[in-house]
Amino acid sequence: MRNRRLVVSAALVAAGFGLVPGMAQAAGPAPTGPAAAGRGPTAPGVDLDKARAAAALTFASPADRTVRTAPPAGKNKAAGAEAGAQAHAQPQAQAAEGNPALAVELAGSSHTAHGLDLESTVTSADASLDISIAWGDGTADRVTASGSTVLNNSHSYAEVGTYTVTVSVWDATNKVSAVNKTEITTAGSDFTPHAPTRLLDTRQGTGAAKAKVGPYGMTALKIGGVGKIPAGVTAVALNVTVTNATSAGYVAVQPGKDFFEPTTSNVNYVAGQTVPNLVIVPVHEGYVHLINSGAGSVDLIADVTGYFGRTESSGYTSLAPVRFADTREGLGTIKGQVPGYGTFGLDIADRRGVPKGATAVALNMTVTNPKDAGHLTAFPSGQAAPSTSSVNFSAGQTVANSVIVPIGPDGRISIRNGGWAPADVVVDVVGYYSPDSKAAFMPLVPNRLLDTRTWAYGPLPARGYVPLPIYTGYPGIEGYVLNATVTNPRGDGFLSVSPDPNTWDLYENGTAGWPERPVSSTLNWTTGSTVPNLAQASAGKGSVIDFWNQGWDETDLVVDMFGFYEKN
């Protein structure tokens, strides 16, 4: 088996620029260079191999499952091997007299989205052997050996799914074949869009008891087998909303229905606040559970927009954040605020890097300048607006939320202002799902990658950024599913997350170029607030992700990792 490691570290690059701060908008002209810059040593590495092990699938077929056969009289060795491959269907086949110990034991694992590592232990007399490894997708590897041997082979499947692997051994000297086979499933999962649907609302008794979730309490939510979601679902995309909170706290969403102490967070809230956040979480035995880590009770809402499974569907392609709509400027739509209870359509497919045939789009949606409280709902075009929410806001607030939206048959999505008063809307696309996209999702046990409150180098500086290098020995990483949380901000501002154009080697040898300041926003904050948002970040050139403080005051930053997309 191949031994590979996945390691995460962080370093601080601080800078100051004389630019006008903005909320959910371009920060001004690109800087020509830093007024000051510095980088601290890398933070302690995070061992993600342990977390990744939860996503790996293992299999085995012992030697006693080997089927041994002799070829029919007059047949050649190829026919003999074929006879062995069909032995399960031919129990009457004549047992071979030569090489009585000939057997095959299979063991292996799928550690990558589409990959398989196979160990074949062949027990044999001292004889020449022809060995075929049929991977179950129409391809095969053929090798020769002499006597007992152990073979280590790897294979990458074009699509996620379940396959039958067959290892056939032919001993021409003794004219006997031995065959063992096993069914394997790739570790990666493809995405299937789902019309926005409410699965949980503790205010109404939907999906759980009609009651608030108490202090440090939890509720289990069934996912697999609900509505159009299949029983074998591996992960789910949920927009989780906290409302009617009686004190400050946070919610953690975890796999399964049994409580375990959370080490990461998904939604942070204060008393009286209604706040959403997109969550991509593994499903275990058909369930996820939501933990209220607060001293007061809360109502919880969860809306599904898609799910992941190990059957061929849509893979993921990441994009550097691209602004598709801004009602303040008339970008992508008519210039002017979206009226109360108004809806506008937005062209997505065949636009700015998103191809025709894309099934869903990953975007960051920001509301700004709202005249009163309300919510936005994003949904596929050609459908009536669902009774779900994507972004909740109060009067005058600027707030963002990540959203995964199925794309309508005309290549468009619709965005509805669910409040009675007008508001501006900004939409940044960060990726898309498509049958032609090759990256499958690999869920991880949630890991905390960075917490500036506990490291030695202090908060994220004003107008500066932190490059977070994620080193991986696994090729084909397309992007990462992260949750970024800003806390203890000393002033108002917003955070941008974007791929770094440099590799980490360039940072270490002091030749990294200064990245262009992004124009997109991931989350917005006000002084003293704690604000989270999911960030589906492109791996870029070298798996270095930049987190930009676009405000004029320093702030603390927490980054948690929930999974990644992998091509092979």
PDB file of C-alpha atoms in Angstrom, residues 190-462:
ATOM      1  CA  ASP A 190     -20.760  12.751  -6.629  1.00  0.00           C
ATOM      2  CA  PHE A 191     -23.320  15.514  -6.103  1.00  0.00           C
ATOM      3  CA  THR A 192     -27.013  15.383  -6.986  1.00  0.00           C
ATOM      4  CA  PRO A 193     -28.958  18.668  -6.851  1.00  0.00           C
ATOM      5  CA  HIS A 194     -32.190  18.700  -4.873  1.00  0.00           C
ATOM      6  CA  ALA A 195     -34.947  21.281  -5.106  1.00  0.00           C
ATOM      7  CA  PRO A 196     -34.663  23.446  -1.955  1.00  0.00           C
ATOM      8  CA  THR A 197     -36.740  21.603   0.636  1.00  0.00           C
ATOM      9  CA  ARG A 198     -37.233  22.107   4.358  1.00  0.00           C
ATOM     10  CA  LEU A 199     -36.196  19.009   6.327  1.00  0.00           C
ATOM     11  CA  LEU A 200     -36.096  20.503   9.838  1.00  0.00           C
ATOM     12  CA  ASP A 201     -38.035  23.247  11.599  1.00  0.00           C
ATOM     13  CA  THR A 202     -38.349  22.927  15.360  1.00  0.00           C
ATOM     14  CA  ARG A 203     -40.905  25.760  15.331  1.00  0.00           C
ATOM     15  CA  GLN A 204     -43.312  23.612  13.325  1.00  0.00           C
ATOM     16  CA  GLY A 205     -42.319  20.093  14.358  1.00  0.00           C
ATOM     17  CA  THR A 206     -40.827  19.323  10.932  1.00  0.00           C
ATOM     18  CA  GLY A 207     -38.182  16.625  11.131  1.00  0.00           C
ATOM     19  CA  ALA A 208     -38.052  16.789  14.949  1.00  0.00           C
ATOM     20  CA  ALA A 209     -40.198  17.567  17.967  1.00  0.00           C
ATOM     21  CA  LYS A 210     -42.032  20.892  17.976  1.00  0.00           C
ATOM     22  CA  ALA A 211     -39.835  22.425  20.646  1.00  0.00           C
ATOM     23  CA  LYS A 212     -36.679  24.480  20.964  1.00  0.00           C
ATOM     24  CA  VAL A 213     -33.373  22.674  21.312  1.00  0.00           C
ATOM     25  CA  GLY A 214     -32.297  23.277  24.890  1.00  0.00           C
ATOM     26  CA  PRO A 215     -28.941  24.424  26.261  1.00  0.00           C
ATOM     27  CA  TYR A 216     -26.185  22.011  25.196  1.00  0.00           C
ATOM     28  CA  GLY A 217     -28.868  19.814  23.675  1.00  0.00           C
ATOM     29  CA  MET A 218     -29.067  18.157  20.290  1.00  0.00           C
ATOM     30  CA  THR A 219     -31.535  16.918  17.720  1.00  0.00           C
ATOM     31  CA  ALA A 220     -31.028  14.061  15.266  1.00  0.00           C
ATOM     32  CA  LEU A 221     -32.188  14.622  11.695  1.00  0.00           C
ATOM     33  CA  LYS A 222     -32.911  11.763   9.308  1.00  0.00           C
ATOM     34  CA  ILE A 223     -31.496  12.372   5.828  1.00  0.00           C
ATOM     35  CA  GLY A 224     -31.190   9.024   4.031  1.00  0.00           C
ATOM     36  CA  GLY A 225     -34.465   7.792   2.589  1.00  0.00           C
ATOM     37  CA  VAL A 226     -36.304  11.071   3.189  1.00  0.00           C
ATOM     38  CA  GLY A 227     -38.206  12.341   0.154  1.00  0.00           C
ATOM     39  CA  LYS A 228     -36.054  11.952  -2.957  1.00  0.00           C
ATOM     40  CA  ILE A 229     -32.814  11.478  -0.998  1.00  0.00           C
ATOM     41  CA  PRO A 230     -31.606   7.848  -1.314  1.00  0.00           C
ATOM     42  CA  ALA A 231     -30.908   5.683   1.696  1.00  0.00           C
ATOM     43  CA  GLY A 232     -27.213   5.319   0.765  1.00  0.00           C
ATOM     44  CA  VAL A 233     -26.447   9.052   0.814  1.00  0.00           C
ATOM     45  CA  THR A 234     -22.899   9.795   2.039  1.00  0.00           C
ATOM     46  CA  ALA A 235     -23.118  13.558   2.696  1.00  0.00           C
ATOM     47  CA  VAL A 236     -25.654  16.358   2.448  1.00  0.00           C
ATOM     48  CA  ALA A 237     -25.685  20.099   1.724  1.00  0.00           C
ATOM     49  CA  LEU A 238     -27.910  21.871   4.250  1.00  0.00           C
ATOM     50  CA  ASN A 239     -28.630  25.522   4.879  1.00  0.00           C
ATOM     51  CA  VAL A 240     -28.874  25.584   8.681  1.00  0.00           C
ATOM     52  CA  THR A 241     -30.580  28.555  10.329  1.00  0.00           C
ATOM     53  CA  VAL A 242     -30.657  29.451  14.022  1.00  0.00           C
ATOM     54  CA  THR A 243     -33.550  31.644  15.193  1.00  0.00           C
ATOM     55  CA  ASN A 244     -35.288  32.692  18.428  1.00  0.00           C
ATOM     56  CA  ALA A 245     -32.033  32.299  20.356  1.00  0.00           C
ATOM     57  CA  THR A 246     -32.249  33.256  24.031  1.00  0.00           C
ATOM     58  CA  SER A 247     -28.490  33.635  24.529  1.00  0.00           C
ATOM     59  CA  ALA A 248     -25.230  33.534  22.583  1.00  0.00           C
ATOM     60  CA  GLY A 249     -23.753  30.254  21.380  1.00  0.00           C
ATOM     61  CA  TYR A 250     -22.976  28.148  18.352  1.00  0.00           C
ATOM     62  CA  VAL A 251     -24.340  25.123  16.522  1.00  0.00           C
ATOM     63  CA  ALA A 252     -22.214  22.214  15.327  1.00  0.00           C
ATOM     64  CA  VAL A 253     -23.545  19.782  12.693  1.00  0.00           C
ATOM     65  CA  GLN A 254     -22.058  16.287  12.796  1.00  0.00           C
ATOM     66  CA  PRO A 255     -22.548  12.860  11.165  1.00  0.00           C
ATOM     67  CA  GLY A 256     -24.870  10.246  12.694  1.00  0.00           C
ATOM     68  CA  LYS A 257     -27.373  10.627  15.496  1.00  0.00           C
ATOM     69  CA  ASP A 258     -25.155  10.135  18.534  1.00  0.00           C
ATOM     70  CA  PHE A 259     -23.615  13.041  20.439  1.00  0.00           C
ATOM     71  CA  PHE A 260     -19.868  13.569  20.522  1.00  0.00           C
ATOM     72  CA  GLU A 261     -18.117  16.671  21.806  1.00  0.00           C
ATOM     73  CA  PRO A 262     -17.736  19.181  18.959  1.00  0.00           C
ATOM     74  CA  THR A 263     -14.320  20.624  18.184  1.00  0.00           C
ATOM     75  CA  THR A 264     -15.548  22.843  15.337  1.00  0.00           C
ATOM     76  CA  SER A 265     -18.553  25.093  14.749  1.00  0.00           C
ATOM     77  CA  ASN A 266     -20.914  25.813  11.857  1.00  0.00           C
ATOM     78  CA  VAL A 267     -23.275  28.598  12.958  1.00  0.00           C
ATOM     79  CA  ASN A 268     -22.540  31.256  15.606  1.00  0.00           C
ATOM     80  CA  TYR A 269     -25.362  33.343  17.054  1.00  0.00           C
ATOM     81  CA  VAL A 270     -26.307  35.889  19.712  1.00  0.00           C
ATOM     82  CA  ALA A 271     -29.576  36.356  21.589  1.00  0.00           C
ATOM     83  CA  GLY A 272     -32.481  37.271  19.319  1.00  0.00           C
ATOM     84  CA  GLN A 273     -30.508  36.749  16.111  1.00  0.00           C
ATOM     85  CA  THR A 274     -31.618  34.800  13.038  1.00  0.00           C
ATOM     86  CA  VAL A 275     -28.510  33.581  11.227  1.00  0.00           C
ATOM     87  CA  PRO A 276     -27.951  30.901   8.521  1.00  0.00           C
ATOM     88  CA  ASN A 277     -24.928  29.038   7.257  1.00  0.00           C
ATOM     89  CA  LEU A 278     -24.438  26.408   4.577  1.00  0.00           C
ATOM     90  CA  VAL A 279     -23.170  23.087   5.914  1.00  0.00           C
ATOM     91  CA  ILE A 280     -21.765  20.134   3.963  1.00  0.00           C
ATOM     92  CA  VAL A 281     -21.721  17.244   6.430  1.00  0.00           C
ATOM     93  CA  PRO A 282     -21.203  13.466   6.122  1.00  0.00           C
ATOM     94  CA  VAL A 283     -24.270  11.299   6.705  1.00  0.00           C
ATOM     95  CA  HIS A 284     -23.803   8.257   8.944  1.00  0.00           C
ATOM     96  CA  GLU A 285     -26.414   5.493   8.990  1.00  0.00           C
ATOM     97  CA  GLY A 286     -28.840   7.906   7.364  1.00  0.00           C
ATOM     98  CA  TYR A 287     -28.564  10.661   9.992  1.00  0.00           C
ATOM     99  CA  VAL A 288     -26.868  13.881  10.981  1.00  0.00           C
ATOM    100  CA  HIS A 289     -27.272  15.645  14.295  1.00  0.00           C
ATOM    101  CA  LEU A 290     -27.234  19.298  15.323  1.00  0.00           C
ATOM    102  CA  ILE A 291     -25.776  20.333  18.678  1.00  0.00           C
ATOM    103  CA  ASN A 292     -26.717  23.590  20.409  1.00  0.00           C
ATOM    104  CA  SER A 293     -23.552  24.622  22.248  1.00  0.00           C
ATOM    105  CA  GLY A 294     -25.171  27.573  23.960  1.00  0.00           C
ATOM    106  CA  ALA A 295     -26.510  28.353  27.413  1.00  0.00           C
ATOM    107  CA  GLY A 296     -29.979  29.140  26.067  1.00  0.00           C
ATOM    108  CA  SER A 297     -32.535  27.401  23.885  1.00  0.00           C
ATOM    109  CA  VAL A 298     -32.825  27.920  20.113  1.00  0.00           C
ATOM    110  CA  ASP A 299     -35.023  26.972  17.176  1.00  0.00           C
ATOM    111  CA  LEU A 300     -33.258  25.213  14.317  1.00  0.00           C
ATOM    112  CA  ILE A 301     -34.135  25.104  10.611  1.00  0.00           C
ATOM    113  CA  ALA A 302     -32.428  23.011   7.923  1.00  0.00           C
ATOM    114  CA  ASP A 303     -33.099  23.210   4.163  1.00  0.00           C
ATOM    115  CA  VAL A 304     -31.558  20.684   1.760  1.00  0.00           C
ATOM    116  CA  THR A 305     -30.266  21.761  -1.659  1.00  0.00           C
ATOM    117  CA  GLY A 306     -28.366  18.627  -2.652  1.00  0.00           C
ATOM    118  CA  TYR A 307     -26.716  15.423  -1.507  1.00  0.00           C
ATOM    119  CA  PHE A 308     -23.660  13.274  -2.246  1.00  0.00           C
ATOM    120  CA  GLY A 309     -23.584   9.567  -3.037  1.00  0.00           C
ATOM    121  CA  ARG A 310     -21.319   6.884  -4.506  1.00  0.00           C
ATOM    122  CA  THR A 311     -23.167   6.641  -7.782  1.00  0.00           C
ATOM    123  CA  GLU A 312     -22.259   8.552 -10.923  1.00  0.00           C
ATOM    124  CA  SER A 313     -23.872  11.999 -10.973  1.00  0.00           C
ATOM    125  CA  SER A 314     -22.228  15.452 -10.952  1.00  0.00           C
ATOM    126  CA  GLY A 315     -18.609  16.174 -10.052  1.00  0.00           C
ATOM    127  CA  TYR A 316     -17.305  19.565  -8.937  1.00  0.00           C
ATOM    128  CA  THR A 317     -15.190  22.224 -10.636  1.00  0.00           C
ATOM    129  CA  SER A 318     -13.904  25.156  -8.591  1.00  0.00           C
ATOM    130  CA  LEU A 319     -13.504  28.715  -9.852  1.00  0.00           C
ATOM    131  CA  ALA A 320     -11.672  31.709  -8.528  1.00  0.00           C
ATOM    132  CA  PRO A 321     -14.597  33.792  -7.176  1.00  0.00           C
ATOM    133  CA  VAL A 322     -16.411  35.504 -10.079  1.00  0.00           C
ATOM    134  CA  ARG A 323     -18.973  38.277  -9.563  1.00  0.00           C
ATOM    135  CA  PHE A 324     -22.141  37.396 -11.500  1.00  0.00           C
ATOM    136  CA  ALA A 325     -24.579  39.960 -10.107  1.00  0.00           C
ATOM    137  CA  ASP A 326     -24.603  43.286  -8.267  1.00  0.00           C
ATOM    138  CA  THR A 327     -27.881  45.199  -8.213  1.00  0.00           C
ATOM    139  CA  ARG A 328     -26.045  48.360  -7.127  1.00  0.00           C
ATOM    140  CA  GLU A 329     -24.290  48.466 -10.490  1.00  0.00           C
ATOM    141  CA  GLY A 330     -26.756  46.622 -12.708  1.00  0.00           C
ATOM    142  CA  LEU A 331     -24.304  43.738 -13.170  1.00  0.00           C
ATOM    143  CA  GLY A 332     -26.181  40.622 -14.315  1.00  0.00           C
ATOM    144  CA  THR A 333     -29.564  42.251 -13.739  1.00  0.00           C
ATOM    145  CA  ILE A 334     -31.404  45.560 -13.773  1.00  0.00           C
ATOM    146  CA  LYS A 335     -29.693  48.276 -11.735  1.00  0.00           C
ATOM    147  CA  GLY A 336     -31.614  49.013  -8.558  1.00  0.00           C
ATOM    148  CA  GLN A 337     -32.686  47.270  -5.387  1.00  0.00           C
ATOM    149  CA  VAL A 338     -34.791  44.132  -5.556  1.00  0.00           C
ATOM    150  CA  PRO A 339     -38.282  45.204  -4.452  1.00  0.00           C
ATOM    151  CA  GLY A 340     -40.074  43.580  -1.585  1.00  0.00           C
ATOM    152  CA  TYR A 341     -41.346  40.117  -2.568  1.00  0.00           C
ATOM    153  CA  GLY A 342     -39.651  40.667  -5.937  1.00  0.00           C
ATOM    154  CA  THR A 343     -37.719  38.065  -7.923  1.00  0.00           C
ATOM    155  CA  PHE A 344     -34.992  38.362 -10.524  1.00  0.00           C
ATOM    156  CA  GLY A 345     -33.423  35.741 -12.783  1.00  0.00           C
ATOM    157  CA  LEU A 346     -29.699  35.260 -13.257  1.00  0.00           C
ATOM    158  CA  ASP A 347     -27.977  33.574 -16.203  1.00  0.00           C
ATOM    159  CA  ILE A 348     -25.497  30.976 -14.917  1.00  0.00           C
ATOM    160  CA  ALA A 349     -24.813  28.226 -17.475  1.00  0.00           C
ATOM    161  CA  ASP A 350     -22.590  29.115 -20.436  1.00  0.00           C
ATOM    162  CA  ARG A 351     -21.442  32.266 -18.625  1.00  0.00           C
ATOM    163  CA  ARG A 352     -18.017  33.248 -17.258  1.00  0.00           C
ATOM    164  CA  GLY A 353     -16.561  29.784 -16.809  1.00  0.00           C
ATOM    165  CA  VAL A 354     -19.749  27.849 -15.972  1.00  0.00           C
ATOM    166  CA  PRO A 355     -20.511  25.513 -18.908  1.00  0.00           C
ATOM    167  CA  LYS A 356     -23.763  24.432 -20.493  1.00  0.00           C
ATOM    168  CA  GLY A 357     -25.020  21.297 -18.792  1.00  0.00           C
ATOM    169  CA  ALA A 358     -23.987  22.368 -15.275  1.00  0.00           C
ATOM    170  CA  THR A 359     -26.540  21.006 -12.819  1.00  0.00           C
ATOM    171  CA  ALA A 360     -25.895  23.266  -9.821  1.00  0.00           C
ATOM    172  CA  VAL A 361     -23.811  26.281  -8.874  1.00  0.00           C
ATOM    173  CA  ALA A 362     -21.893  27.080  -5.681  1.00  0.00           C
ATOM    174  CA  LEU A 363     -22.103  30.768  -4.898  1.00  0.00           C
ATOM    175  CA  ASN A 364     -21.752  33.348  -2.169  1.00  0.00           C
ATOM    176  CA  MET A 365     -24.838  35.550  -1.918  1.00  0.00           C
ATOM    177  CA  THR A 366     -24.723  38.874  -0.083  1.00  0.00           C
ATOM    178  CA  VAL A 367     -27.557  41.219   0.837  1.00  0.00           C
ATOM    179  CA  THR A 368     -26.699  44.844   1.576  1.00  0.00           C
ATOM    180  CA  ASN A 369     -28.587  48.081   2.219  1.00  0.00           C
ATOM    181  CA  PRO A 370     -31.876  46.352   3.132  1.00  0.00           C
ATOM    182  CA  LYS A 371     -34.608  48.757   4.231  1.00  0.00           C
ATOM    183  CA  ASP A 372     -36.066  46.242   6.680  1.00  0.00           C
ATOM    184  CA  ALA A 373     -35.678  42.678   7.929  1.00  0.00           C
ATOM    185  CA  GLY A 374     -36.256  39.791   5.563  1.00  0.00           C
ATOM    186  CA  HIS A 375     -34.637  36.894   3.753  1.00  0.00           C
ATOM    187  CA  LEU A 376     -33.435  35.872   0.292  1.00  0.00           C
ATOM    188  CA  THR A 377     -34.227  32.563  -1.385  1.00  0.00           C
ATOM    189  CA  ALA A 378     -32.234  31.159  -4.304  1.00  0.00           C
ATOM    190  CA  PHE A 379     -33.870  28.421  -6.370  1.00  0.00           C
ATOM    191  CA  PRO A 380     -33.798  26.917  -9.893  1.00  0.00           C
ATOM    192  CA  SER A 381     -35.608  28.911 -12.573  1.00  0.00           C
ATOM    193  CA  GLY A 382     -38.888  27.614 -13.902  1.00  0.00           C
ATOM    194  CA  GLN A 383     -40.146  26.695 -10.429  1.00  0.00           C
ATOM    195  CA  ALA A 384     -42.244  28.447  -7.841  1.00  0.00           C
ATOM    196  CA  ALA A 385     -40.280  29.987  -4.975  1.00  0.00           C
ATOM    197  CA  PRO A 386     -39.952  27.406  -2.168  1.00  0.00           C
ATOM    198  CA  SER A 387     -40.680  28.114   1.481  1.00  0.00           C
ATOM    199  CA  THR A 388     -36.970  28.019   2.318  1.00  0.00           C
ATOM    200  CA  SER A 389     -34.379  30.701   2.991  1.00  0.00           C
ATOM    201  CA  SER A 390     -30.800  31.237   1.799  1.00  0.00           C
ATOM    202  CA  VAL A 391     -29.827  34.483   3.577  1.00  0.00           C
ATOM    203  CA  ASN A 392     -31.551  36.148   6.546  1.00  0.00           C
ATOM    204  CA  PHE A 393     -31.032  39.835   7.318  1.00  0.00           C
ATOM    205  CA  SER A 394     -32.196  42.754   9.439  1.00  0.00           C
ATOM    206  CA  ALA A 395     -32.612  46.399   8.453  1.00  0.00           C
ATOM    207  CA  GLY A 396     -29.374  48.015   7.309  1.00  0.00           C
ATOM    208  CA  GLN A 397     -27.364  44.814   7.672  1.00  0.00           C
ATOM    209  CA  THR A 398     -24.799  43.512   5.189  1.00  0.00           C
ATOM    210  CA  VAL A 399     -24.679  39.726   5.454  1.00  0.00           C
ATOM    211  CA  ALA A 400     -23.445  36.911   3.204  1.00  0.00           C
ATOM    212  CA  ASN A 401     -24.091  33.206   3.017  1.00  0.00           C
ATOM    213  CA  SER A 402     -22.817  30.375   0.842  1.00  0.00           C
ATOM    214  CA  VAL A 403     -25.504  28.688  -1.226  1.00  0.00           C
ATOM    215  CA  ILE A 404     -25.630  25.675  -3.552  1.00  0.00           C
ATOM    216  CA  VAL A 405     -28.437  26.193  -6.068  1.00  0.00           C
ATOM    217  CA  PRO A 406     -29.737  23.735  -8.683  1.00  0.00           C
ATOM    218  CA  ILE A 407     -29.688  25.320 -12.153  1.00  0.00           C
ATOM    219  CA  GLY A 408     -32.951  25.370 -14.103  1.00  0.00           C
ATOM    220  CA  PRO A 409     -33.304  23.766 -17.549  1.00  0.00           C
ATOM    221  CA  ASP A 410     -32.819  27.192 -19.167  1.00  0.00           C
ATOM    222  CA  GLY A 411     -29.426  27.626 -17.465  1.00  0.00           C
ATOM    223  CA  ARG A 412     -30.707  30.173 -14.946  1.00  0.00           C
ATOM    224  CA  ILE A 413     -31.414  30.521 -11.241  1.00  0.00           C
ATOM    225  CA  SER A 414     -33.924  32.798  -9.536  1.00  0.00           C
ATOM    226  CA  ILE A 415     -33.425  34.956  -6.424  1.00  0.00           C
ATOM    227  CA  ARG A 416     -36.396  36.203  -4.430  1.00  0.00           C
ATOM    228  CA  ASN A 417     -36.495  38.930  -1.809  1.00  0.00           C
ATOM    229  CA  GLY A 418     -38.707  37.438   0.882  1.00  0.00           C
ATOM    230  CA  GLY A 419     -39.039  40.707   2.787  1.00  0.00           C
ATOM    231  CA  TRP A 420     -41.532  43.502   2.197  1.00  0.00           C
ATOM    232  CA  ALA A 421     -38.838  46.194   1.752  1.00  0.00           C
ATOM    233  CA  PRO A 422     -36.209  46.527  -1.036  1.00  0.00           C
ATOM    234  CA  ALA A 423     -32.586  45.374  -0.743  1.00  0.00           C
ATOM    235  CA  ASP A 424     -29.436  45.125  -2.846  1.00  0.00           C
ATOM    236  CA  VAL A 425     -28.079  41.685  -3.770  1.00  0.00           C
ATOM    237  CA  VAL A 426     -24.522  40.630  -4.730  1.00  0.00           C
ATOM    238  CA  VAL A 427     -23.735  37.170  -6.139  1.00  0.00           C
ATOM    239  CA  ASP A 428     -20.221  35.653  -6.442  1.00  0.00           C
ATOM    240  CA  VAL A 429     -19.845  32.222  -8.071  1.00  0.00           C
ATOM    241  CA  VAL A 430     -17.112  29.971  -6.620  1.00  0.00           C
ATOM    242  CA  GLY A 431     -17.735  26.711  -8.497  1.00  0.00           C
ATOM    243  CA  TYR A 432     -20.226  24.460 -10.226  1.00  0.00           C
ATOM    244  CA  TYR A 433     -21.390  20.839 -10.400  1.00  0.00           C
ATOM    245  CA  SER A 434     -21.594  19.051 -13.742  1.00  0.00           C
ATOM    246  CA  PRO A 435     -21.643  15.494 -15.172  1.00  0.00           C
ATOM    247  CA  ASP A 436     -18.431  16.432 -17.002  1.00  0.00           C
ATOM    248  CA  SER A 437     -16.662  17.631 -13.827  1.00  0.00           C
ATOM    249  CA  LYS A 438     -14.232  15.036 -12.488  1.00  0.00           C
ATOM    250  CA  ALA A 439     -13.733  15.998  -8.835  1.00  0.00           C
ATOM    251  CA  ALA A 440     -15.649  13.931  -6.275  1.00  0.00           C
ATOM    252  CA  PHE A 441     -16.258  14.897  -2.654  1.00  0.00           C
ATOM    253  CA  MET A 442     -14.183  13.389   0.144  1.00  0.00           C
ATOM    254  CA  PRO A 443     -15.673  14.120   3.575  1.00  0.00           C
ATOM    255  CA  LEU A 444     -13.412  14.461   6.596  1.00  0.00           C
ATOM    256  CA  VAL A 445     -13.900  14.368  10.309  1.00  0.00           C
ATOM    257  CA  PRO A 446     -14.035  18.149  10.986  1.00  0.00           C
ATOM    258  CA  ASN A 447     -10.586  19.606  11.715  1.00  0.00           C
ATOM    259  CA  ARG A 448      -9.574  23.016  13.001  1.00  0.00           C
ATOM    260  CA  LEU A 449      -6.817  24.303  10.733  1.00  0.00           C
ATOM    261  CA  LEU A 450      -6.258  27.786  12.115  1.00  0.00           C
ATOM    262  CA  ASP A 451      -7.274  29.807  15.175  1.00  0.00           C
ATOM    263  CA  THR A 452      -5.494  33.142  15.521  1.00  0.00           C
ATOM    264  CA  ARG A 453      -6.734  33.415  19.116  1.00  0.00           C
ATOM    265  CA  THR A 454      -4.411  30.603  20.157  1.00  0.00           C
ATOM    266  CA  TRP A 455      -1.361  30.952  17.926  1.00  0.00           C
ATOM    267  CA  ALA A 456       1.673  33.085  18.684  1.00  0.00           C
ATOM    268  CA  TYR A 457       1.382  35.629  15.869  1.00  0.00           C
ATOM    269  CA  GLY A 458      -1.742  37.517  16.823  1.00  0.00           C
ATOM    270  CA  PRO A 459      -4.886  38.504  14.911  1.00  0.00           C
ATOM    271  CA  LEU A 460      -5.275  38.841  11.161  1.00  0.00           C
ATOM    272  CA  PRO A 461      -3.953  42.347  10.467  1.00  0.00           C
ATOM    273  CA  ALA A 462      -5.953  45.169   8.926  1.00  0.00           C
TER     274      ALA A 462
END
